[in-house]
Amino acid sequence: MKTIRILKYIFIGIGLIILFFMGIWSYTTLRFIDTAHSAQGIVIDLVQSRSSSSSTSSSYVYRPEVIFQTATGEEITFQSSSGSNPPAYSKGESVNVLYESERPQNAKINDTFSLWFGPAILSTVGLIFAAFGIGISIYLYKKEKLKNYLLRHGSSVTAKINSIKENTRIKVNGRSPFQITAQWRDPVSNTLHLFKSDNIWFNPTDHIQRDTVT
């Protein structure tokens, strides 16, 4: 349980950090759009590069290489930081370009994908981490609420221990927790009930001196 609580804070923390950097990136992009100059450029080449999101050696994306002229007449060539497959542009195609007068070589194609692809990826990853951490928090809260309810309103029974074994469905750093399984038959309805303990991160066998548990 302690490990799960730690993971909760880790996932929420990582998610918030990623979302923080996404916010900075988004703010920087908005500032760039507000202050940048506009120009018409021409796609002169499609540069093939391996996709970082694919593990296969045959998967490539095509990044447009664009040439444009600044307001002062300076000719600038740049390669877009984003690419796609199939290519989003073709050679000779005219595109709108945004650039800063102080650093025209850091120009960007004025489209949603080129400007917002990075922040969108960070936003998605950050939300996944944060949501996972929040999900763990909700699970722990409901589990604690149920436990407190049973302590206040539940009836105590003595169940016979069936087994003490590793819960191989869970692994943390190559280790699986142990779980105690016990059963109890209701003498009134003759119904057999099966109980399982919380995950225990050590072998409790040597600490149990009897074959029953409350």
Coordinates of N, CA and C in Angstrom, one line a residue:
M1 N 0.8 -1.2 0.0 CA 0.0 0.0 0.0 C 0.9 1.3 0.0
K2 N 2.0 1.2 0.8 CA 2.9 2.4 0.8 C 3.5 2.6 -0.6
T3 N 3.8 1.5 -1.3 CA 4.4 1.7 -2.6 C 3.4 2.4 -3.5
I4 N 2.1 2.0 -3.5 CA 1.1 2.6 -4.3 C 0.9 4.0 -4.0
R5 N 1.0 4.4 -2.7 CA 0.8 5.8 -2.3 C 2.0 6.6 -2.9
I6 N 3.2 6.1 -2.9 CA 4.4 6.8 -3.4 C 4.2 6.9 -4.9
L7 N 3.7 5.9 -5.6 CA 3.5 6.0 -7.0 C 2.5 7.0 -7.4
K8 N 1.5 7.2 -6.5 CA 0.4 8.2 -6.7 C 1.1 9.6 -6.8
Y9 N 1.9 9.9 -5.9 CA 2.6 11.2 -5.9 C 3.6 11.3 -7.0
I10 N 4.2 10.2 -7.4 CA 5.2 10.3 -8.5 C 4.5 10.6 -9.8
F11 N 3.4 9.9 -10.1 CA 2.6 10.1 -11.3 C 2.0 11.5 -11.4
I12 N 1.4 12.0 -10.3 CA 0.8 13.3 -10.3 C 1.9 14.3 -10.5
G13 N 3.1 14.2 -9.8 CA 4.2 15.1 -9.9 C 4.7 15.2 -11.3
I14 N 5.0 14.0 -11.9 CA 5.5 14.0 -13.3 C 4.5 14.7 -14.2
G15 N 3.2 14.4 -14.0 CA 2.2 15.0 -14.9 C 2.1 16.5 -14.8
L16 N 2.2 17.0 -13.5 CA 2.2 18.4 -13.3 C 3.4 19.1 -13.9
I17 N 4.6 18.5 -13.8 CA 5.8 19.0 -14.3 C 5.7 19.1 -15.8
I18 N 5.2 18.0 -16.5 CA 5.1 18.0 -17.9 C 4.1 19.1 -18.4
L19 N 3.0 19.2 -17.7 CA 2.0 20.3 -18.0 C 2.5 21.7 -17.8
F20 N 3.4 21.8 -16.8 CA 4.0 23.1 -16.6 C 4.9 23.5 -17.8
F21 N 5.7 22.6 -18.3 CA 6.6 22.9 -19.4 C 5.7 23.1 -20.7
M22 N 4.6 22.3 -20.8 CA 3.7 22.5 -21.9 C 3.1 24.0 -21.9
G23 N 2.8 24.5 -20.6 CA 2.3 25.8 -20.5 C 3.3 26.9 -21.0
I24 N 4.6 26.6 -20.6 CA 5.7 27.5 -21.0 C 5.8 27.5 -22.5
W25 N 5.8 26.3 -23.1 CA 6.0 26.2 -24.5 C 4.8 26.8 -25.3
S26 N 3.6 26.7 -24.7 CA 2.4 27.3 -25.4 C 2.5 28.8 -25.3
Y27 N 2.9 29.3 -24.1 CA 3.1 30.8 -24.0 C 4.1 31.3 -24.9
T28 N 5.2 30.6 -25.1 CA 6.3 31.0 -26.0 C 5.8 31.0 -27.4
T29 N 5.0 30.0 -27.8 CA 4.5 29.9 -29.1 C 3.5 31.1 -29.4
L30 N 2.7 31.4 -28.4 CA 1.7 32.5 -28.6 C 2.5 33.9 -28.7
R31 N 3.5 34.0 -27.9 CA 4.4 35.2 -28.1 C 5.0 35.3 -29.4
F32 N 5.5 34.2 -29.9 CA 6.1 34.1 -31.2 C 5.1 34.5 -32.3
I33 N 3.9 34.0 -32.2 CA 2.8 34.3 -33.2 C 2.5 35.8 -33.2
D34 N 2.4 36.4 -32.0 CA 2.0 37.8 -31.8 C 3.1 38.7 -32.4
T35 N 4.4 38.4 -32.2 CA 5.5 39.3 -32.6 C 6.1 39.0 -33.9
A36 N 5.8 37.8 -34.5 CA 6.5 37.4 -35.7 C 6.1 38.2 -36.9
H37 N 6.9 38.3 -37.9 CA 6.6 38.8 -39.2 C 6.2 37.7 -40.1
S38 N 5.4 38.1 -41.1 CA 4.8 37.1 -42.1 C 5.5 37.2 -43.4
A39 N 5.7 36.1 -44.1 CA 6.3 36.1 -45.4 C 5.8 34.9 -46.2
Q40 N 5.9 35.0 -47.5 CA 5.6 33.8 -48.3 C 6.8 33.1 -48.7
G41 N 6.8 31.8 -48.5 CA 7.9 30.9 -48.8 C 7.6 29.8 -49.8
I42 N 8.6 29.2 -50.3 CA 8.5 28.1 -51.2 C 9.1 26.8 -50.7
V43 N 8.4 25.7 -50.7 CA 9.0 24.4 -50.3 C 10.0 24.0 -51.4
I44 N 11.2 23.9 -51.1 CA 12.2 23.5 -52.1 C 12.7 22.1 -52.0
D45 N 12.4 21.4 -50.9 CA 12.8 20.0 -50.7 C 11.9 19.4 -49.6
L46 N 11.9 18.1 -49.6 CA 11.3 17.3 -48.5 C 12.3 16.4 -48.0
V47 N 12.8 16.7 -46.8 CA 13.9 16.0 -46.2 C 13.4 14.8 -45.4
Q48 N 13.9 13.6 -45.8 CA 13.4 12.4 -45.2 C 14.3 12.1 -43.9
S49 N 13.6 11.8 -42.8 CA 14.2 11.5 -41.6 C 13.4 10.4 -40.9
R50 N 14.1 9.6 -40.0 CA 13.5 8.5 -39.3 C 12.6 9.1 -38.3
S51 N 11.4 8.5 -38.1 CA 10.4 8.9 -37.1 C 10.9 8.5 -35.8
S52 N 10.9 9.4 -34.8 CA 11.3 9.1 -33.4 C 10.3 8.4 -32.7
S53 N 9.0 8.3 -33.2 CA 7.9 7.7 -32.5 C 7.7 6.2 -33.0
S54 N 8.6 5.8 -33.9 CA 8.4 4.4 -34.4 C 9.7 3.6 -34.1
S55 N 9.5 2.3 -33.8 CA 10.6 1.5 -33.6 C 11.1 0.7 -34.8
T56 N 10.3 0.9 -35.9 CA 10.7 0.2 -37.2 C 11.6 1.0 -38.0
S57 N 12.6 0.4 -38.6 CA 13.7 1.1 -39.3 C 13.1 1.7 -40.6
S58 N 12.0 1.2 -41.1 CA 11.4 1.6 -42.4 C 10.4 2.8 -42.3
S59 N 10.2 3.3 -41.1 CA 9.2 4.4 -40.9 C 9.9 5.7 -40.9
Y60 N 9.5 6.5 -41.9 CA 10.2 7.8 -42.0 C 9.1 8.9 -42.1
V61 N 9.5 10.2 -41.8 CA 8.7 11.3 -42.0 C 9.4 12.3 -42.9
Y62 N 8.7 13.2 -43.5 CA 9.2 14.1 -44.5 C 9.1 15.5 -44.0
R63 N 10.2 16.2 -43.7 CA 10.2 17.6 -43.2 C 10.4 18.6 -44.4
P64 N 9.5 19.5 -44.5 CA 9.7 20.5 -45.6 C 10.8 21.4 -45.4
E65 N 11.6 21.7 -46.4 CA 12.7 22.7 -46.4 C 12.2 23.9 -47.2
V66 N 12.2 25.0 -46.6 CA 11.5 26.2 -47.1 C 12.5 27.3 -47.3
I67 N 12.3 28.1 -48.4 CA 13.1 29.3 -48.6 C 12.2 30.5 -48.7
F68 N 12.6 31.6 -48.0 CA 11.7 32.8 -48.1 C 12.6 34.0 -48.0
Q69 N 12.0 35.2 -48.2 CA 12.8 36.4 -48.1 C 12.2 37.3 -47.1
T70 N 13.1 37.8 -46.2 CA 12.6 38.7 -45.1 C 12.3 40.1 -45.7
A71 N 11.8 41.0 -44.8 CA 11.4 42.3 -45.2 C 12.6 43.1 -45.7
T72 N 13.8 42.7 -45.2 CA 15.0 43.5 -45.5 C 15.7 42.9 -46.8
G73 N 15.1 41.9 -47.4 CA 15.6 41.3 -48.6 C 16.5 40.1 -48.3
E74 N 16.7 39.7 -47.1 CA 17.6 38.6 -46.8 C 16.9 37.3 -47.1
E75 N 17.6 36.4 -47.8 CA 17.1 35.1 -48.2 C 17.4 34.1 -47.1
I76 N 16.4 33.4 -46.6 CA 16.6 32.5 -45.5 C 16.0 31.1 -45.9
T77 N 16.8 30.1 -45.6 CA 16.4 28.7 -45.8 C 16.3 28.0 -44.5
F78 N 15.2 27.3 -44.2 CA 15.1 26.6 -42.9 C 14.3 25.3 -43.2
Q79 N 14.5 24.4 -42.2 CA 13.8 23.1 -42.3 C 12.8 23.0 -41.1
S80 N 11.6 22.6 -41.4 CA 10.6 22.6 -40.4 C 11.0 21.5 -39.3
S81 N 10.6 21.8 -38.1 CA 10.9 20.9 -37.0 C 10.0 19.7 -36.9
S82 N 8.9 19.8 -37.7 CA 7.9 18.8 -37.7 C 7.7 18.2 -39.1
G83 N 7.4 16.9 -39.1 CA 7.3 16.2 -40.4 C 6.1 15.2 -40.3
S84 N 5.8 14.7 -41.5 CA 4.7 13.7 -41.5 C 4.9 12.7 -42.7
N85 N 4.1 11.7 -42.6 CA 4.2 10.7 -43.7 C 2.8 10.2 -43.9
P86 N 2.1 10.5 -45.1 CA 2.7 11.1 -46.2 C 3.0 12.6 -46.0
P87 N 3.8 13.2 -46.9 CA 4.2 14.6 -46.7 C 3.0 15.5 -46.7
A88 N 3.1 16.6 -45.8 CA 2.0 17.5 -45.8 C 2.1 18.6 -46.9
Y89 N 3.3 18.7 -47.5 CA 3.5 19.6 -48.5 C 4.2 19.0 -49.7
S90 N 4.2 19.6 -50.8 CA 4.9 19.1 -52.0 C 6.0 20.2 -52.5
K91 N 7.0 19.7 -53.2 CA 8.0 20.6 -53.7 C 7.3 21.7 -54.6
G92 N 7.8 22.9 -54.4 CA 7.3 24.0 -55.2 C 6.0 24.7 -54.6
E93 N 5.5 24.1 -53.5 CA 4.3 24.6 -53.0 C 4.6 25.9 -52.2
S94 N 3.7 26.9 -52.3 CA 3.8 28.2 -51.6 C 3.2 28.0 -50.2
V95 N 4.0 28.5 -49.2 CA 3.5 28.4 -47.8 C 3.7 29.7 -47.1
N96 N 2.9 30.0 -46.1 CA 3.0 31.2 -45.3 C 4.0 30.9 -44.1
V97 N 4.9 31.8 -43.9 CA 6.0 31.6 -42.9 C 6.0 32.7 -41.9
L98 N 6.2 32.4 -40.6 CA 6.4 33.3 -39.6 C 7.8 33.3 -39.1
Y99 N 8.4 34.6 -38.9 CA 9.8 34.6 -38.5 C 10.0 35.9 -37.6
E100 N 11.0 35.8 -36.8 CA 11.4 36.9 -35.9 C 12.5 37.7 -36.7
S101 N 12.4 39.0 -36.6 CA 13.4 39.8 -37.4 C 14.8 39.6 -36.8
E102 N 15.0 39.4 -35.5 CA 16.3 39.2 -34.9 C 16.9 37.8 -35.3
R103 N 16.0 36.8 -35.4 CA 16.4 35.4 -35.7 C 15.6 34.8 -36.7
P104 N 15.7 35.3 -38.0 CA 14.8 34.8 -39.1 C 15.1 33.3 -39.4
Q105 N 16.3 32.8 -39.0 CA 16.6 31.4 -39.3 C 15.7 30.4 -38.4
N106 N 15.1 30.9 -37.4 CA 14.2 30.1 -36.5 C 12.7 30.2 -37.0
A107 N 12.6 30.4 -38.3 CA 11.2 30.6 -38.8 C 10.4 29.3 -38.7
K108 N 9.1 29.4 -38.8 CA 8.2 28.3 -38.7 C 7.1 28.5 -39.8
I109 N 6.6 27.4 -40.3 CA 5.5 27.4 -41.3 C 4.3 27.7 -40.5
N110 N 3.5 28.6 -41.0 CA 2.3 29.1 -40.2 C 1.1 28.1 -40.4
D111 N 1.2 27.0 -39.8 CA 0.1 26.1 -39.7 C 0.0 25.5 -38.3
T112 N -1.2 24.9 -38.0 CA -1.4 24.4 -36.7 C -0.5 23.3 -36.3
F113 N -0.2 22.4 -37.2 CA 0.7 21.2 -36.9 C 2.1 21.7 -36.6
S114 N 2.7 22.6 -37.4 CA 4.0 23.1 -37.1 C 4.2 23.9 -35.8
L115 N 3.1 24.6 -35.5 CA 3.2 25.5 -34.4 C 2.8 24.8 -33.1
W116 N 1.9 23.9 -33.1 CA 1.3 23.4 -31.9 C 1.5 21.9 -31.7
F117 N 2.2 21.2 -32.6 CA 2.4 19.7 -32.4 C 3.1 19.4 -31.1
G118 N 4.2 20.1 -30.8 CA 5.0 19.9 -29.6 C 4.2 20.1 -28.3
P119 N 3.5 21.3 -28.1 CA 2.7 21.5 -26.9 C 1.5 20.4 -26.8
A120 N 1.0 20.0 -28.0 CA -0.1 19.0 -27.9 C 0.4 17.7 -27.4
I121 N 1.6 17.3 -27.8 CA 2.2 16.0 -27.3 C 2.4 16.1 -25.8
L122 N 3.0 17.2 -25.4 CA 3.3 17.4 -24.0 C 2.0 17.4 -23.2
S123 N 1.0 18.0 -23.7 CA -0.3 18.1 -23.0 C -0.9 16.7 -22.8
T124 N -0.8 15.9 -23.9 CA -1.4 14.5 -23.8 C -0.6 13.7 -22.8
V125 N 0.7 13.7 -22.9 CA 1.5 12.9 -21.9 C 1.3 13.4 -20.5
G126 N 1.3 14.7 -20.3 CA 1.1 15.2 -18.9 C -0.3 14.8 -18.3
L127 N -1.3 14.9 -19.2 CA -2.7 14.5 -18.7 C -2.8 13.1 -18.4
I128 N -2.1 12.2 -19.2 CA -2.1 10.8 -18.9 C -1.5 10.5 -17.6
F129 N -0.3 11.1 -17.3 CA 0.4 10.8 -16.0 C -0.5 11.3 -14.9
A130 N -1.0 12.6 -15.0 CA -1.8 13.2 -13.9 C -3.1 12.3 -13.7
A131 N -3.7 11.9 -14.8 CA -5.0 11.1 -14.6 C -4.7 9.8 -13.9
F132 N -3.5 9.2 -14.3 CA -3.2 7.9 -13.6 C -3.0 8.1 -12.1
G133 N -2.3 9.2 -11.8 CA -2.1 9.5 -10.4 C -3.4 9.8 -9.6
I134 N -4.2 10.6 -10.3 CA -5.5 10.9 -9.7 C -6.4 9.6 -9.5
G135 N -6.3 8.7 -10.5 CA -7.0 7.5 -10.5 C -6.6 6.6 -9.3
I136 N -5.3 6.6 -9.0 CA -4.8 5.8 -7.9 C -5.3 6.5 -6.6
S137 N -5.3 7.8 -6.5 CA -5.8 8.5 -5.3 C -7.3 8.2 -5.1
I138 N -8.1 8.2 -6.1 CA -9.5 7.8 -6.0 C -9.7 6.4 -5.5
Y139 N -8.9 5.5 -6.0 CA -8.9 4.1 -5.6 C -8.6 3.9 -4.1
L140 N -7.5 4.6 -3.7 CA -7.1 4.5 -2.3 C -8.1 5.1 -1.4
Y141 N -8.7 6.2 -1.8 CA -9.7 6.9 -1.0 C -10.9 6.0 -0.8
K142 N -11.4 5.3 -1.9 CA -12.6 4.4 -1.8 C -12.2 3.2 -0.9
K143 N -11.0 2.7 -1.1 CA -10.6 1.6 -0.3 C -10.5 1.9 1.2
E144 N -10.0 3.1 1.5 CA -9.9 3.5 2.9 C -11.3 3.8 3.5
K145 N -12.2 4.3 2.7 CA -13.6 4.6 3.1 C -14.3 3.3 3.4
L146 N -14.1 2.3 2.5 CA -14.8 0.9 2.8 C -14.2 0.3 4.0
K147 N -12.9 0.4 4.2 CA -12.3 -0.2 5.4 C -12.9 0.4 6.7
N148 N -13.0 1.8 6.7 CA -13.5 2.5 7.9 C -15.0 2.1 8.1
Y149 N -15.7 1.9 7.0 CA -17.2 1.5 7.1 C -17.3 0.1 7.8
L150 N -16.4 -0.8 7.3 CA -16.5 -2.2 7.8 C -16.1 -2.2 9.3
L151 N -15.1 -1.4 9.7 CA -14.7 -1.3 11.1 C -15.8 -0.8 12.0
R152 N -16.6 0.1 11.5 CA -17.7 0.7 12.3 C -18.9 -0.2 12.3
H153 N -19.3 -0.8 11.1 CA -20.6 -1.5 11.0 C -20.4 -3.0 10.7
G154 N -19.2 -3.5 10.4 CA -19.1 -4.9 10.0 C -19.1 -5.8 11.2
S155 N -19.3 -7.1 10.9 CA -19.3 -8.2 11.9 C -18.0 -9.0 11.7
S156 N -17.4 -9.3 12.9 CA -16.1 -10.1 12.9 C -16.4 -11.6 12.7
V157 N -15.7 -12.2 11.8 CA -15.8 -13.7 11.7 C -14.4 -14.3 11.7
T158 N -14.3 -15.5 12.0 CA -13.0 -16.3 12.0 C -12.9 -17.2 10.8
A159 N -12.0 -16.9 9.8 CA -11.9 -17.6 8.6 C -10.7 -18.5 8.6
K160 N -10.8 -19.6 7.9 CA -9.7 -20.5 7.8 C -8.8 -20.2 6.6
I161 N -7.5 -20.1 6.9 CA -6.5 -19.7 5.9 C -6.3 -20.8 4.9
N162 N -6.5 -20.5 3.6 CA -6.3 -21.5 2.5 C -4.9 -21.5 2.0
S163 N -4.4 -20.3 1.8 CA -3.0 -20.2 1.1 C -2.4 -18.9 1.4
I164 N -1.1 -18.9 1.3 CA -0.3 -17.6 1.4 C 0.7 -17.7 0.2
K165 N 0.4 -16.9 -0.8 CA 1.2 -17.0 -2.1 C 1.4 -15.7 -2.7
E166 N 2.4 -15.6 -3.6 CA 2.7 -14.4 -4.3 C 1.5 -14.0 -5.3
N167 N 1.2 -12.7 -5.3 CA 0.3 -12.2 -6.3 C 1.0 -11.8 -7.5
T168 N 1.2 -12.7 -8.5 CA 2.0 -12.5 -9.6 C 1.4 -11.5 -10.6
R169 N 0.2 -11.1 -10.4 CA -0.4 -10.1 -11.3 C 0.2 -8.7 -11.1
I170 N 0.9 -8.5 -10.0 CA 1.6 -7.3 -9.7 C 3.1 -7.5 -9.6
K171 N 3.8 -6.6 -10.2 CA 5.3 -6.6 -10.1 C 5.8 -5.2 -10.0
V172 N 6.7 -5.0 -9.0 CA 7.4 -3.7 -8.8 C 8.8 -4.0 -8.6
N173 N 9.7 -3.5 -9.5 CA 11.1 -3.8 -9.4 C 11.4 -5.3 -9.4
G174 N 10.6 -6.1 -10.2 CA 10.8 -7.5 -10.3 C 10.3 -8.3 -9.2
R175 N 9.6 -7.7 -8.2 CA 9.1 -8.4 -7.0 C 7.6 -8.3 -7.0
S176 N 7.0 -9.4 -6.5 CA 5.5 -9.5 -6.4 C 5.2 -9.6 -4.9
P177 N 4.1 -9.0 -4.5 CA 3.6 -9.0 -3.1 C 3.0 -10.4 -2.8
F178 N 2.8 -10.6 -1.5 CA 2.2 -11.9 -1.1 C 0.7 -11.5 -0.7
Q179 N -0.1 -12.5 -0.7 CA -1.5 -12.3 -0.4 C -2.1 -13.5 0.3
I180 N -2.8 -13.3 1.4 CA -3.4 -14.4 2.2 C -4.8 -14.6 1.7
T181 N -5.2 -15.8 1.5 CA -6.5 -16.2 1.1 C -7.1 -17.1 2.2
A182 N -8.4 -16.7 2.6 CA -9.0 -17.4 3.6 C -10.5 -17.6 3.3
Q183 N -11.2 -18.6 3.9 CA -12.6 -18.8 3.6 C -13.4 -19.0 4.9
W184 N -14.7 -18.7 4.8 CA -15.6 -18.8 5.9 C -16.9 -19.2 5.4
R185 N -17.6 -20.1 6.1 CA -18.9 -20.6 5.7 C -19.9 -20.0 6.7
D186 N -20.9 -19.3 6.1 CA -22.0 -18.7 7.0 C -22.8 -19.8 7.5
P187 N -22.9 -20.0 8.9 CA -23.7 -21.1 9.4 C -25.2 -21.0 9.2
V188 N -25.7 -19.8 8.9 CA -27.1 -19.6 8.7 C -27.5 -19.9 7.3
S189 N -26.8 -19.4 6.3 CA -27.2 -19.6 4.9 C -26.4 -20.7 4.3
N190 N -25.3 -21.2 5.0 CA -24.4 -22.2 4.5 C -23.7 -21.7 3.2
T191 N -23.5 -20.4 3.0 CA -22.8 -19.8 1.9 C -21.3 -19.7 2.2
L192 N -20.5 -20.1 1.3 CA -19.0 -20.1 1.5 C -18.5 -18.7 0.9
H193 N -17.8 -18.0 1.8 CA -17.2 -16.7 1.4 C -15.7 -16.8 1.4
L194 N -15.1 -16.2 0.3 CA -13.7 -16.2 0.1 C -13.2 -14.8 0.4
F195 N -12.1 -14.7 1.2 CA -11.5 -13.4 1.5 C -10.1 -13.3 1.1
K196 N -9.6 -12.2 0.6 CA -8.2 -12.0 0.3 C -7.7 -10.7 1.0
S197 N -6.5 -10.9 1.5 CA -5.8 -9.8 2.2 C -5.3 -8.7 1.2
D198 N -4.9 -7.6 1.8 CA -4.2 -6.6 1.0 C -2.9 -7.2 0.6
N199 N -2.2 -6.6 -0.4 CA -0.9 -7.1 -0.8 C 0.1 -6.8 0.3
I200 N 0.9 -7.8 0.6 CA 1.9 -7.7 1.7 C 3.3 -7.8 1.0
W201 N 4.2 -6.9 1.2 CA 5.5 -6.8 0.5 C 6.6 -7.6 1.3
F202 N 6.2 -8.6 2.0 CA 7.1 -9.6 2.6 C 6.4 -10.9 2.8
N203 N 7.1 -12.0 2.9 CA 6.5 -13.3 3.1 C 6.0 -13.4 4.6
P204 N 4.7 -13.4 4.8 CA 4.2 -13.4 6.2 C 4.1 -14.8 6.8
T205 N 4.5 -15.8 6.1 CA 4.3 -17.2 6.6 C 4.9 -17.4 8.0
D206 N 6.1 -17.0 8.2 CA 6.8 -17.2 9.5 C 6.1 -16.4 10.6
H207 N 5.3 -15.4 10.3 CA 4.7 -14.6 11.3 C 3.2 -15.0 11.7
I208 N 2.8 -16.1 11.0 CA 1.4 -16.6 11.3 C 1.5 -17.9 12.1
Q209 N 1.0 -17.9 13.3 CA 1.1 -19.1 14.2 C -0.1 -20.0 14.2
R210 N -1.1 -19.6 13.5 CA -2.3 -20.4 13.5 C -2.9 -20.5 12.1
D211 N -3.9 -21.4 11.9 CA -4.5 -21.6 10.6 C -5.8 -20.8 10.3
T212 N -6.1 -19.9 11.2 CA -7.3 -19.0 11.1 C -6.9 -17.5 11.2
V213 N -7.8 -16.7 10.6 CA -7.5 -15.3 10.7 C -8.9 -14.6 10.8
T214 N -8.8 -13.4 11.6 CA -10.1 -12.7 11.8 C -10.3 -11.8 10.6

